[in-house]
Amino acid sequence: ERAAEKQVASLRARIDALAVTLDLKDGSAWLQENHDGAGLFGSVAELVRVRSGHETAIAAILAATPHAPAAESFDAARAAVDALKKGDGGRAAIVLGDWPVEGDATASLRGDLPPGAQWALDLVDVPARLSGAMHAMLARVAVVADLPAALELAAARPELQAVTADGDVVVPLDAEAFG
């Protein structure tokens, strides 16, 4: 009986958590419909072109941002977030178009990859005004054929993230992420 009570409590908690996610509003869609668009210039999905055959891998690594609006500046992003809050429009990831390019900071990462692996940045065409943001999101990402290759890369180069052609993502464990 005690085990059944624990299972019921666990299922109720799961139902509550799922209900919360259903209540979340799509802030990106709200911004497109209700914000005057000042400083926003399209979504990541509209602006970034992915080399054929690599769409699933890149979509997996950019999972939070495909419909995210791109903002021309921090001020434009701030105005969009303010509009979302005032209009109870939900939540949205916003990609900053004026994000600085970290060329020197990540240049040392661009060493050799195992055969068959490719840098994610080499698989996308990005407008110049999004290059800093895409560089920040993809500079440490390698695309590999399958999960064994991703795990092998993670073991050899723990500073990198690996994503498979099927969209499986292997990321290093960052103790800071857990507080």
Coordinates of C-alpha atoms in Angstrom, one line a residue:
E1 CA 0.0 0.0 0.0
R2 CA 2.9 2.4 0.9
A3 CA 4.5 1.7 -2.5
A4 CA 1.2 2.5 -4.3
E5 CA 0.9 5.8 -2.4
K6 CA 4.4 6.7 -3.5
Q7 CA 3.7 5.9 -7.1
V8 CA 0.4 7.9 -7.0
A9 CA 2.3 10.9 -5.5
S10 CA 5.0 10.5 -8.1
L11 CA 2.5 10.4 -11.0
R12 CA 0.6 13.5 -9.6
A13 CA 3.9 15.4 -9.5
R14 CA 4.6 14.4 -13.1
I15 CA 1.1 15.4 -14.1
D16 CA 1.5 18.8 -12.4
A17 CA 4.9 19.3 -14.1
L18 CA 3.4 18.5 -17.5
A19 CA 0.5 20.8 -16.9
V20 CA 2.9 23.7 -16.2
T21 CA 4.7 23.0 -19.5
L22 CA 1.3 23.0 -21.4
D23 CA 0.5 26.4 -19.8
L24 CA 3.7 28.0 -21.1
K25 CA 3.0 30.4 -23.9
D26 CA 5.0 30.5 -27.1
G27 CA 6.7 33.9 -26.7
S28 CA 8.2 33.8 -30.1
A29 CA 4.9 33.5 -31.8
W30 CA 3.5 36.2 -29.5
L31 CA 6.3 38.6 -30.5
Q32 CA 5.6 38.0 -34.2
E33 CA 1.9 38.7 -33.8
N34 CA 1.9 41.5 -31.2
H35 CA 5.3 43.2 -31.1
D36 CA 6.0 46.0 -33.5
G37 CA 9.1 44.2 -34.5
A38 CA 11.5 47.1 -33.9
G39 CA 15.0 45.6 -33.7
L40 CA 13.9 42.0 -34.5
F41 CA 14.9 40.7 -37.9
G42 CA 13.6 37.1 -38.3
S43 CA 14.0 33.8 -36.6
V44 CA 17.0 31.6 -36.4
A45 CA 15.3 29.0 -38.7
E46 CA 14.7 31.7 -41.3
L47 CA 18.2 33.1 -41.2
V48 CA 20.5 30.2 -40.8
R49 CA 21.1 27.8 -43.7
V50 CA 22.3 24.3 -42.9
R51 CA 24.3 22.1 -45.3
S52 CA 22.1 19.3 -46.7
G53 CA 22.2 16.1 -44.7
H54 CA 23.1 17.9 -41.4
E55 CA 19.7 19.5 -40.6
T56 CA 18.8 17.0 -37.8
A57 CA 22.2 17.4 -36.0
I58 CA 22.2 21.2 -36.1
A59 CA 18.5 21.4 -35.1
A60 CA 19.3 19.2 -32.1
I61 CA 22.1 21.4 -30.9
L62 CA 20.1 24.5 -31.5
A63 CA 16.9 23.0 -29.9
A64 CA 16.0 26.0 -27.8
T65 CA 16.4 28.6 -30.6
P66 CA 14.9 27.5 -34.0
H67 CA 12.0 29.9 -33.7
A68 CA 13.8 32.4 -31.6
P69 CA 13.7 35.9 -32.9
A70 CA 17.0 37.5 -33.7
A71 CA 17.5 40.9 -32.2
E72 CA 19.8 43.6 -33.6
S73 CA 21.0 44.7 -30.2
F74 CA 20.8 44.2 -26.5
D75 CA 18.4 47.1 -26.4
A76 CA 16.1 45.5 -29.0
A77 CA 16.2 42.2 -27.0
R78 CA 15.4 44.0 -23.8
A79 CA 12.4 45.8 -25.5
A80 CA 11.1 42.5 -26.8
V81 CA 11.4 40.8 -23.3
D82 CA 9.6 43.9 -21.8
A83 CA 6.8 43.5 -24.3
L84 CA 6.5 39.8 -23.5
K85 CA 6.2 40.5 -19.8
K86 CA 3.8 43.5 -20.2
G87 CA 1.6 41.5 -22.6
D88 CA 1.8 38.2 -20.7
G89 CA 3.1 36.8 -24.0
G90 CA 5.0 33.9 -22.6
R91 CA 8.7 33.1 -22.9
A92 CA 11.0 33.2 -25.8
A93 CA 14.7 32.6 -26.4
I94 CA 16.1 35.7 -28.2
V95 CA 19.3 35.5 -30.2
L96 CA 21.5 38.6 -30.0
G97 CA 22.7 39.8 -33.4
D98 CA 25.3 42.0 -31.9
W99 CA 27.0 39.3 -29.8
P100 CA 30.8 39.7 -30.1
V101 CA 32.7 37.0 -32.0
E102 CA 34.9 35.0 -29.7
G103 CA 37.5 34.1 -32.4
D104 CA 40.6 34.2 -30.2
A105 CA 38.9 32.6 -27.2
T106 CA 37.8 29.5 -29.1
A107 CA 40.6 29.3 -31.8
S108 CA 42.5 26.8 -29.7
L109 CA 39.5 24.5 -29.8
R110 CA 39.6 24.1 -33.5
G111 CA 42.2 21.4 -33.5
D112 CA 41.9 18.1 -35.4
L113 CA 38.8 16.1 -35.2
P114 CA 38.6 12.3 -35.7
P115 CA 37.9 11.1 -39.2
G116 CA 34.3 11.7 -40.2
A117 CA 33.7 14.4 -37.6
Q118 CA 33.0 18.0 -38.7
W119 CA 32.8 21.3 -36.9
A120 CA 29.2 22.4 -36.7
L121 CA 30.2 26.0 -37.7
D122 CA 31.4 24.6 -41.0
L123 CA 28.0 23.2 -41.7
V124 CA 26.0 26.4 -41.5
D125 CA 25.8 29.6 -43.5
V126 CA 25.0 32.5 -41.2
P127 CA 24.3 36.1 -41.9
A128 CA 27.1 38.4 -40.7
R129 CA 25.0 40.0 -38.1
L130 CA 24.3 36.6 -36.4
S131 CA 27.9 35.3 -36.7
G132 CA 28.8 36.2 -33.1
A133 CA 25.8 34.4 -31.6
M134 CA 26.1 31.3 -33.8
H135 CA 29.8 31.2 -33.0
A136 CA 29.0 31.3 -29.3
M137 CA 26.5 28.5 -29.7
L138 CA 28.4 26.2 -32.2
A139 CA 32.2 26.8 -31.7
R140 CA 32.5 23.9 -29.3
V141 CA 30.3 21.5 -31.3
A142 CA 31.4 18.7 -33.5
V143 CA 29.0 16.7 -35.7
V144 CA 29.7 12.9 -35.8
A145 CA 28.1 9.9 -37.5
D146 CA 26.7 8.0 -34.5
L147 CA 26.5 7.7 -30.7
P148 CA 29.7 5.6 -30.4
A149 CA 31.6 8.3 -32.3
A150 CA 30.1 11.0 -30.1
L151 CA 31.1 9.1 -26.9
E152 CA 34.6 8.5 -28.2
L153 CA 34.9 12.2 -29.0
A154 CA 33.6 13.2 -25.6
A155 CA 36.2 11.0 -24.0
A156 CA 39.1 12.4 -26.1
R157 CA 38.0 16.0 -26.1
P158 CA 35.8 16.7 -23.0
E159 CA 35.8 20.5 -23.8
L160 CA 33.6 19.8 -26.8
Q161 CA 30.0 18.9 -27.4
A162 CA 29.2 16.2 -29.9
V163 CA 26.0 15.8 -31.8
T164 CA 25.2 12.8 -34.0
A165 CA 23.6 12.8 -37.5
D166 CA 20.4 11.5 -35.7
G167 CA 20.4 14.4 -33.3
D168 CA 21.8 12.7 -30.2
V169 CA 23.7 15.3 -28.1
V170 CA 26.6 14.4 -25.9
V171 CA 27.8 17.3 -23.7
P172 CA 30.4 17.5 -21.0
L173 CA 29.2 17.5 -17.4
D174 CA 29.7 21.0 -16.0
A175 CA 29.6 21.0 -12.2
E176 CA 28.9 24.7 -12.2
A177 CA 25.6 24.0 -14.0
F178 CA 24.4 22.2 -10.9
G179 CA 25.2 25.1 -8.5

